Amino acid sequence: MKSHSYAPVWLMGLTASVLGMFFGILVVAIPEALRARHVPEASVAAITAVAMSPAFWSFLVSPILDVRFSRRWYSVVTAFLAAIVTTLALLNLNHLGLLEFFLLLANFFVTLYMGALGGWLSSIVMEEGRNRLSAWMNIGNAAFGGLTVGIAVKALDHLPPVLAALLLGSVLLLPCAVFPWMPAPAADRRLASASFRKFFGEVISLVKRRDVLIVLLLFVAPTATFALNDMVGGLGPDFHASRHLVGVIGGIGVTLGGIAGSYSFRLIDRLLPLRFLYLAVGVTGALFNLGLLLMPRTPVAFATAMIAENLFMLLSMTVAIAITFDTVGRDNPLAATTFSVLFAAPNVPITYMLYVDAWGYSRHGVAGSFGADAGTSIVACVAMSAFLVWVSGRGRARARALSEADT
């Protein structure tokens, strides 16, 4: 296939928007539909939490994405399964047990889709295009996630249930329209069952790689998580913000902030090596959070906090994806597995930092939550920076010793 017949990098990046579309349905549209049905808030939160859990554990089955069939095949199949199961979930809004099960299963397929797609993109996009690819992946998630929220809320309110479910399930398939214009490398024709020991030996060797372990440590540390983003939306009363303002900022404002955060990566991606850039984003965002404490508790401050948190979070996610692509490399036989493992890692600190932020809020309100989040991030970034400098120094010393030994 000639290069001019390929989709441009920005369009390939938008194929990741399945994740943003699904999460728009999961965390905004469905909770709103359940509240309209007078489902208790605790039940809504529990359903959402269970449905989000595949982000942590689905990487355990990701090695299957690297064998037998092409990653394009896996991307298409998982997208269709996610669309079908999301439709079934939306048809069961009045049956909470089935709703929870179908949402869990849908997110499982969405997460596998991201693993297959990430492995596929890492093998077809050249190194010089990967930073742009990372930015456009998150731009797509922010833009199409916000658009899907608007469509979903209207559809669930005004369309017949079956038509609304079919419409929203079908939306998840739109990115697949780009696939025919993306090159598809040949599949690894091994059967996992036929080479079980060799295959999983390669998987174990993957997680032992020094560069993978360093990136995993970077992502699981509370460096640039911006978990406060998931808490700020509920702090409207502390800032005297009306529900209408919370809704507007949570839709349009956060979407624009996310797009700005993702796109701004292209302006700063060459200022520092990617790992140090990730830490720099964490420190800058933490200092901004501390600066927000100087503002009066007004609706303007609330809007600023929501948009800024989302901007920094999407920027850090964009850098994280760029680091992930850099670690995966271009001809990695376990590209989808590597991408899945590293893509899941940043979800770990988001979870435990929510507890830290909630603890801070219980002690000193808004100041406590913002201070706990920012302080923890700054300490972690400084410690991780020192560790990376030490590792880099050891690597240079080892290379120098080997060079001297050869001479």
Short mmCIF file of C-alpha atoms in Angstrom, two decimals:
data_model
loop_
_atom_site.label_atom_id
_atom_site.label_comp_id
_atom_site.label_asym_id
_atom_site.label_seq_id
_atom_site.Cartn_x
_atom_site.Cartn_y
_atom_site.Cartn_z
CA MET A 1 0.00 0.00 0.00
CA LYS A 2 1.35 3.41 -0.94
CA SER A 3 1.90 5.90 1.88
CA HIS A 4 -0.47 8.47 0.36
CA SER A 5 -3.37 5.98 0.73
CA TYR A 6 -2.91 5.83 4.50
CA ALA A 7 -5.02 7.88 6.89
CA PRO A 8 -3.09 10.85 8.38
CA VAL A 9 -1.74 10.50 11.91
CA TRP A 10 -4.40 12.80 13.39
CA LEU A 11 -7.20 10.65 11.96
CA MET A 12 -5.57 7.46 13.24
CA GLY A 13 -5.40 9.08 16.67
CA LEU A 14 -9.13 9.76 16.64
CA THR A 15 -9.81 6.01 16.47
CA ALA A 16 -9.08 5.95 20.22
CA SER A 17 -12.21 8.04 20.85
CA VAL A 18 -14.18 4.85 21.56
CA LEU A 19 -12.85 5.18 25.11
CA GLY A 20 -14.07 8.76 25.54
CA MET A 21 -17.45 7.96 23.98
CA PHE A 22 -18.03 5.00 26.28
CA PHE A 23 -16.94 6.84 29.41
CA GLY A 24 -19.23 9.73 28.48
CA ILE A 25 -22.10 7.24 28.51
CA LEU A 26 -20.84 5.45 31.63
CA VAL A 27 -19.98 8.29 33.99
CA VAL A 28 -22.46 10.99 32.90
CA ALA A 29 -25.40 9.80 30.79
CA ILE A 30 -26.27 6.59 32.64
CA PRO A 31 -25.94 8.08 36.16
CA GLU A 32 -28.22 10.95 35.09
CA ALA A 33 -30.74 8.47 33.67
CA LEU A 34 -30.64 6.45 36.92
CA ARG A 35 -31.13 9.55 39.08
CA ALA A 36 -34.17 10.44 36.96
CA ARG A 37 -35.51 7.01 37.90
CA HIS A 38 -34.90 7.86 41.59
CA VAL A 39 -32.13 5.28 42.02
CA PRO A 40 -30.22 6.05 45.27
CA GLU A 41 -26.91 7.85 44.78
CA ALA A 42 -25.03 5.08 46.61
CA SER A 43 -26.34 2.51 44.11
CA VAL A 44 -25.40 4.75 41.17
CA ALA A 45 -21.86 5.16 42.53
CA ALA A 46 -21.50 1.41 43.16
CA ILE A 47 -22.61 0.51 39.62
CA THR A 48 -20.19 3.04 38.13
CA ALA A 49 -17.31 1.82 40.29
CA VAL A 50 -17.84 -1.83 39.35
CA ALA A 51 -18.16 -0.93 35.66
CA MET A 52 -14.88 0.99 35.76
CA SER A 53 -12.91 -1.89 37.31
CA PRO A 54 -11.71 -3.47 34.01
CA ALA A 55 -9.30 -0.55 33.69
CA PHE A 56 -7.31 -2.26 36.46
CA TRP A 57 -7.50 -5.95 35.65
CA SER A 58 -8.30 -6.47 31.97
CA PHE A 59 -4.59 -6.25 31.06
CA LEU A 60 -4.29 -9.75 32.54
CA VAL A 61 -5.92 -11.18 29.41
CA SER A 62 -4.25 -8.73 26.99
CA PRO A 63 -1.54 -11.21 25.82
CA ILE A 64 -4.16 -12.89 23.64
CA LEU A 65 -4.22 -9.69 21.54
CA ASP A 66 -0.70 -10.47 20.28
CA VAL A 67 -1.33 -13.94 18.85
CA ARG A 68 -3.29 -15.74 16.17
CA PHE A 69 -5.19 -12.82 14.61
CA SER A 70 -4.12 -9.35 13.52
CA ARG A 71 -4.52 -6.42 15.90
CA ARG A 72 -6.87 -4.84 13.37
CA TRP A 73 -9.07 -7.95 13.66
CA TYR A 74 -9.02 -7.72 17.45
CA SER A 75 -9.79 -3.98 17.29
CA VAL A 76 -12.83 -4.55 15.07
CA VAL A 77 -14.15 -7.47 17.11
CA THR A 78 -13.75 -5.77 20.49
CA ALA A 79 -15.36 -2.57 19.16
CA PHE A 80 -18.39 -4.53 17.93
CA LEU A 81 -18.67 -6.48 21.18
CA ALA A 82 -18.43 -3.22 23.17
CA ALA A 83 -21.18 -1.69 21.03
CA ILE A 84 -23.46 -4.70 21.40
CA VAL A 85 -23.03 -4.99 25.17
CA THR A 86 -23.42 -1.22 25.67
CA THR A 87 -26.73 -1.44 23.79
CA LEU A 88 -27.83 -4.28 26.10
CA ALA A 89 -26.84 -2.20 29.13
CA LEU A 90 -28.93 0.76 27.96
CA LEU A 91 -31.91 -1.55 27.46
CA ASN A 92 -31.70 -2.59 31.11
CA LEU A 93 -31.73 0.75 32.95
CA ASN A 94 -34.61 -0.57 35.06
CA HIS A 95 -32.78 -3.79 35.97
CA LEU A 96 -29.76 -2.70 38.01
CA GLY A 97 -28.15 -6.12 38.27
CA LEU A 98 -28.13 -6.65 34.52
CA LEU A 99 -27.12 -3.03 33.94
CA GLU A 100 -24.07 -3.43 36.17
CA PHE A 101 -23.08 -6.71 34.51
CA PHE A 102 -23.41 -5.38 30.96
CA LEU A 103 -21.53 -2.16 31.77
CA LEU A 104 -18.70 -4.18 33.33
CA LEU A 105 -18.54 -6.38 30.24
CA ALA A 106 -18.72 -3.39 27.88
CA ASN A 107 -15.82 -1.63 29.61
CA PHE A 108 -13.85 -4.90 29.49
CA PHE A 109 -14.19 -4.93 25.69
CA VAL A 110 -13.47 -1.19 25.42
CA THR A 111 -10.25 -1.68 27.41
CA LEU A 112 -9.22 -4.61 25.23
CA TYR A 113 -9.99 -2.45 22.21
CA MET A 114 -7.57 0.18 23.48
CA GLY A 115 -4.89 -2.47 24.00
CA ALA A 116 -5.32 -3.90 20.51
CA LEU A 117 -5.44 -0.44 18.96
CA GLY A 118 -2.40 0.76 20.91
CA GLY A 119 -0.37 -2.25 19.81
CA TRP A 120 -1.52 -1.75 16.22
CA LEU A 121 -0.73 1.98 16.12
CA SER A 122 2.70 1.45 17.69
CA SER A 123 3.60 -0.84 14.78
CA ILE A 124 2.45 1.46 11.95
CA VAL A 125 3.24 5.00 13.12
CA MET A 126 6.86 6.06 12.79
CA GLU A 127 8.72 7.45 15.81
CA GLU A 128 8.54 11.05 14.61
CA GLY A 129 4.73 10.88 14.49
CA ARG A 130 4.03 9.30 17.87
CA ASN A 131 3.84 12.49 19.90
CA ARG A 132 1.25 13.87 17.48
CA LEU A 133 -0.56 10.54 17.66
CA SER A 134 -0.68 10.71 21.48
CA ALA A 135 -2.11 14.22 21.37
CA TRP A 136 -4.81 13.35 18.85
CA MET A 137 -5.83 10.23 20.78
CA ASN A 138 -6.71 12.36 23.80
CA ILE A 139 -8.17 15.19 21.72
CA GLY A 140 -10.54 12.60 20.26
CA ASN A 141 -11.44 11.26 23.67
CA ALA A 142 -12.18 14.73 25.06
CA ALA A 143 -14.07 16.04 22.03
CA PHE A 144 -16.11 12.96 21.15
CA GLY A 145 -16.62 12.10 24.80
CA GLY A 146 -18.24 15.49 25.40
CA LEU A 147 -20.27 15.23 22.19
CA THR A 148 -21.47 11.75 23.14
CA VAL A 149 -22.60 13.01 26.55
CA GLY A 150 -24.79 15.63 24.88
CA ILE A 151 -26.25 13.11 22.43
CA ALA A 152 -26.76 10.45 25.10
CA VAL A 153 -28.59 12.68 27.59
CA LYS A 154 -30.95 13.94 24.87
CA ALA A 155 -31.48 10.47 23.40
CA LEU A 156 -32.29 8.85 26.73
CA ASP A 157 -34.71 11.67 27.58
CA HIS A 158 -36.56 12.00 24.28
CA LEU A 159 -36.21 8.83 22.17
CA PRO A 160 -37.89 5.43 22.63
CA PRO A 161 -35.64 3.23 24.80
CA VAL A 162 -34.80 0.74 22.03
CA LEU A 163 -33.95 3.47 19.50
CA ALA A 164 -31.82 5.37 22.07
CA ALA A 165 -29.90 2.20 23.00
CA LEU A 166 -29.25 1.28 19.35
CA LEU A 167 -28.12 4.82 18.53
CA LEU A 168 -25.67 5.07 21.44
CA GLY A 169 -24.31 1.57 20.91
CA SER A 170 -23.73 2.31 17.22
CA VAL A 171 -21.83 5.50 18.05
CA LEU A 172 -18.98 3.36 19.41
CA LEU A 173 -18.45 1.89 15.96
CA LEU A 174 -17.79 5.17 14.18
CA PRO A 175 -13.97 5.12 14.66
CA CYS A 176 -13.83 1.75 12.87
CA ALA A 177 -14.63 3.62 9.64
CA VAL A 178 -10.98 4.73 9.58
CA PHE A 179 -9.58 1.18 9.75
CA PRO A 180 -9.61 0.42 6.00
CA TRP A 181 -7.16 3.32 5.53
CA MET A 182 -4.73 2.06 8.20
CA PRO A 183 -2.06 -0.50 7.22
CA ALA A 184 -2.49 -3.86 8.96
CA PRO A 185 0.73 -5.80 9.66
CA ALA A 186 0.47 -9.57 9.40
CA ALA A 187 -0.72 -11.41 12.48
CA ASP A 188 1.44 -13.63 14.66
CA ARG A 189 -0.04 -17.00 13.67
CA ARG A 190 0.96 -18.81 16.84
CA LEU A 191 -1.82 -20.38 18.83
CA ALA A 192 -1.46 -19.53 22.51
CA SER A 193 -2.43 -23.09 23.43
CA ALA A 194 0.21 -24.52 21.07
CA SER A 195 3.09 -22.51 22.50
CA PHE A 196 1.84 -21.76 26.01
CA ARG A 197 5.19 -22.01 27.77
CA LYS A 198 7.12 -19.97 25.21
CA PHE A 199 4.41 -17.35 24.88
CA PHE A 200 4.01 -16.64 28.58
CA GLY A 201 7.76 -16.82 29.04
CA GLU A 202 7.93 -13.84 26.68
CA VAL A 203 5.25 -12.08 28.71
CA ILE A 204 7.23 -12.59 31.92
CA SER A 205 10.37 -11.31 30.22
CA LEU A 206 8.41 -8.23 29.18
CA VAL A 207 7.63 -7.14 32.74
CA LYS A 208 11.26 -7.77 33.70
CA ARG A 209 12.53 -5.27 31.14
CA ARG A 210 14.31 -2.41 32.88
CA ASP A 211 12.62 0.31 30.84
CA VAL A 212 9.16 -1.20 31.42
CA LEU A 213 9.73 -1.42 35.17
CA ILE A 214 10.89 2.22 35.32
CA VAL A 215 7.81 3.41 33.41
CA LEU A 216 5.52 1.30 35.60
CA LEU A 217 7.06 2.89 38.70
CA LEU A 218 6.65 6.34 37.14
CA PHE A 219 2.96 5.69 36.44
CA VAL A 220 1.95 4.02 39.72
CA ALA A 221 3.58 6.77 41.81
CA PRO A 222 1.30 9.76 42.62
CA THR A 223 3.24 12.06 40.30
CA ALA A 224 0.84 13.40 37.67
CA THR A 225 -2.45 11.63 38.38
CA PHE A 226 -4.71 14.67 38.92
CA ALA A 227 -7.21 12.44 40.74
CA LEU A 228 -8.68 15.67 42.12
CA ASN A 229 -10.37 16.01 38.72
CA ASP A 230 -12.78 13.22 39.74
CA MET A 231 -13.65 15.03 42.97
CA VAL A 232 -13.95 18.68 41.97
CA GLY A 233 -17.28 18.17 40.19
CA GLY A 234 -18.92 17.39 43.52
CA LEU A 235 -17.55 20.49 45.25
CA GLY A 236 -19.94 22.95 43.60
CA PRO A 237 -21.72 23.83 46.88
CA ASP A 238 -18.36 24.73 48.48
CA PHE A 239 -17.90 27.34 45.76
CA HIS A 240 -21.56 28.49 45.77
CA ALA A 241 -21.95 27.18 42.19
CA SER A 242 -25.44 26.33 40.95
CA ARG A 243 -26.31 22.93 39.49
CA HIS A 244 -26.79 24.59 36.12
CA LEU A 245 -23.27 26.02 36.19
CA VAL A 246 -21.84 22.67 37.29
CA GLY A 247 -23.58 21.02 34.34
CA VAL A 248 -22.38 23.60 31.81
CA ILE A 249 -18.79 23.57 33.04
CA GLY A 250 -18.85 19.79 33.34
CA GLY A 251 -19.84 19.54 29.68
CA ILE A 252 -18.58 22.33 27.46
CA GLY A 253 -15.89 23.73 29.75
CA VAL A 254 -14.27 20.43 30.64
CA THR A 255 -14.36 19.27 27.02
CA LEU A 256 -12.61 22.41 25.81
CA GLY A 257 -10.14 22.18 28.68
CA GLY A 258 -9.37 18.58 27.77
CA ILE A 259 -8.82 19.44 24.12
CA ALA A 260 -6.55 22.34 25.10
CA GLY A 261 -4.57 20.11 27.45
CA SER A 262 -4.10 17.41 24.83
CA TYR A 263 -3.15 19.81 22.05
CA SER A 264 -0.74 21.79 24.23
CA PHE A 265 1.48 18.70 24.38
CA ARG A 266 2.53 19.47 20.82
CA LEU A 267 3.84 22.83 22.01
CA ILE A 268 6.02 21.44 24.80
CA ASP A 269 6.91 17.89 23.75
CA ARG A 270 10.52 18.82 22.90
CA LEU A 271 11.28 20.86 26.02
CA LEU A 272 12.34 17.84 28.09
CA PRO A 273 12.73 14.07 27.74
CA LEU A 274 9.26 12.53 28.00
CA ARG A 275 9.67 11.02 31.48
CA PHE A 276 10.89 14.30 32.94
CA LEU A 277 8.19 16.18 31.02
CA TYR A 278 5.59 13.96 32.70
CA LEU A 279 7.00 14.93 36.10
CA ALA A 280 7.16 18.60 35.11
CA VAL A 281 3.46 18.53 34.22
CA GLY A 282 2.76 16.98 37.62
CA VAL A 283 4.68 19.69 39.50
CA THR A 284 3.16 22.52 37.44
CA GLY A 285 -0.36 21.23 37.98
CA ALA A 286 0.26 20.78 41.71
CA LEU A 287 1.54 24.34 42.05
CA PHE A 288 -1.52 25.56 40.16
CA ASN A 289 -3.73 23.68 42.64
CA LEU A 290 -1.99 25.43 45.51
CA GLY A 291 -2.54 28.75 43.74
CA LEU A 292 -6.27 28.02 43.53
CA LEU A 293 -6.38 28.07 47.33
CA LEU A 294 -5.66 31.81 47.18
CA MET A 295 -8.85 32.43 45.19
CA PRO A 296 -12.14 33.15 47.00
CA ARG A 297 -14.71 30.33 47.00
CA THR A 298 -16.78 31.69 44.12
CA PRO A 299 -18.40 30.12 41.02
CA VAL A 300 -15.59 31.61 38.92
CA ALA A 301 -13.02 29.79 41.05
CA PHE A 302 -15.03 26.59 40.69
CA ALA A 303 -15.11 26.91 36.89
CA THR A 304 -11.38 27.65 36.85
CA ALA A 305 -10.64 24.61 39.01
CA MET A 306 -12.75 22.20 36.92
CA ILE A 307 -11.35 23.32 33.59
CA ALA A 308 -7.76 23.48 34.83
CA GLU A 309 -7.90 20.06 36.48
CA ASN A 310 -9.19 18.53 33.28
CA LEU A 311 -6.58 20.39 31.21
CA PHE A 312 -3.69 19.13 33.34
CA MET A 313 -5.13 15.61 33.55
CA LEU A 314 -5.48 15.30 29.76
CA LEU A 315 -2.02 16.79 29.26
CA SER A 316 -0.50 14.25 31.66
CA MET A 317 -2.44 11.44 29.96
CA THR A 318 -1.11 12.56 26.57
CA VAL A 319 2.47 12.52 27.84
CA ALA A 320 1.83 9.11 29.44
CA ILE A 321 0.60 7.67 26.13
CA ALA A 322 3.65 9.11 24.37
CA ILE A 323 5.89 7.42 26.98
CA THR A 324 3.95 4.20 26.45
CA PHE A 325 4.46 4.30 22.67
CA ASP A 326 8.15 5.07 23.22
CA THR A 327 8.48 2.06 25.54
CA VAL A 328 6.53 -0.29 23.27
CA GLY A 329 8.73 0.46 20.26
CA ARG A 330 7.85 -0.26 16.63
CA ASP A 331 8.53 -3.99 16.10
CA ASN A 332 7.56 -5.36 19.48
CA PRO A 333 5.90 -8.82 19.14
CA LEU A 334 4.08 -8.11 22.42
CA ALA A 335 3.06 -4.58 21.48
CA ALA A 336 -0.60 -4.92 22.54
CA THR A 337 0.36 -6.58 25.83
CA THR A 338 2.96 -3.92 26.63
CA PHE A 339 0.55 -1.12 25.74
CA SER A 340 -2.23 -2.67 27.86
CA VAL A 341 -0.03 -3.08 30.93
CA LEU A 342 1.36 0.46 30.77
CA PHE A 343 -2.01 1.98 29.83
CA ALA A 344 -3.57 0.43 32.94
CA ALA A 345 -0.84 1.56 35.34
CA PRO A 346 -1.89 5.26 35.74
CA ASN A 347 -5.29 4.10 36.99
CA VAL A 348 -3.67 2.77 40.18
CA PRO A 349 -2.66 6.15 41.71
CA ILE A 350 -5.94 7.74 40.60
CA THR A 351 -7.72 5.26 42.86
CA TYR A 352 -5.64 5.62 45.99
CA MET A 353 -5.23 9.39 45.58
CA LEU A 354 -9.02 9.76 45.71
CA TYR A 355 -8.80 8.40 49.25
CA VAL A 356 -5.98 10.84 50.06
CA ASP A 357 -7.99 13.77 48.66
CA ALA A 358 -11.12 12.66 50.52
CA TRP A 359 -9.09 12.42 53.75
CA GLY A 360 -7.82 15.96 53.21
CA TYR A 361 -11.36 17.21 52.60
CA SER A 362 -12.62 15.54 55.78
CA ARG A 363 -9.96 17.41 57.77
CA HIS A 364 -9.91 20.87 56.20
CA GLY A 365 -12.51 21.00 53.44
CA VAL A 366 -11.49 22.28 50.00
CA ALA A 367 -8.12 23.51 51.27
CA GLY A 368 -7.39 20.08 52.72
CA SER A 369 -8.19 18.17 49.53
CA PHE A 370 -6.30 20.55 47.24
CA GLY A 371 -3.35 20.73 49.64
CA ALA A 372 -3.14 16.95 50.11
CA ASP A 373 -3.28 16.30 46.38
CA ALA A 374 -0.72 18.97 45.48
CA GLY A 375 1.67 18.19 48.33
CA THR A 376 1.70 14.46 47.62
CA SER A 377 2.29 15.07 43.92
CA ILE A 378 5.17 17.49 44.47
CA VAL A 379 6.96 15.14 46.88
CA ALA A 380 6.49 12.19 44.53
CA CYS A 381 7.71 14.17 41.49
CA VAL A 382 10.86 15.34 43.28
CA ALA A 383 11.62 11.81 44.49
CA MET A 384 10.97 10.29 41.07
CA SER A 385 13.11 12.94 39.36
CA ALA A 386 16.01 12.08 41.66
CA PHE A 387 15.52 8.40 40.91
CA LEU A 388 15.51 8.95 37.13
CA VAL A 389 18.68 11.05 37.36
CA TRP A 390 20.35 8.29 39.40
CA VAL A 391 19.25 5.59 36.94
CA SER A 392 20.44 7.68 34.00
CA GLY A 393 23.82 8.23 35.70
CA ARG A 394 24.24 4.51 36.33
CA GLY A 395 23.36 3.79 32.71
CA ARG A 396 25.99 6.22 31.42
CA ALA A 397 28.60 4.81 33.81
CA ARG A 398 27.85 1.26 32.66
CA ALA A 399 28.09 2.27 29.00
CA ARG A 400 31.39 4.05 29.68
CA ALA A 401 32.79 0.98 31.44
CA LEU A 402 31.81 -1.29 28.57
CA SER A 403 33.37 1.08 26.07
CA GLU A 404 36.63 1.14 28.02
CA ALA A 405 36.58 -2.65 28.28
CA ASP A 406 36.21 -2.99 24.50
CA THR A 407 39.17 -0.69 23.88
#
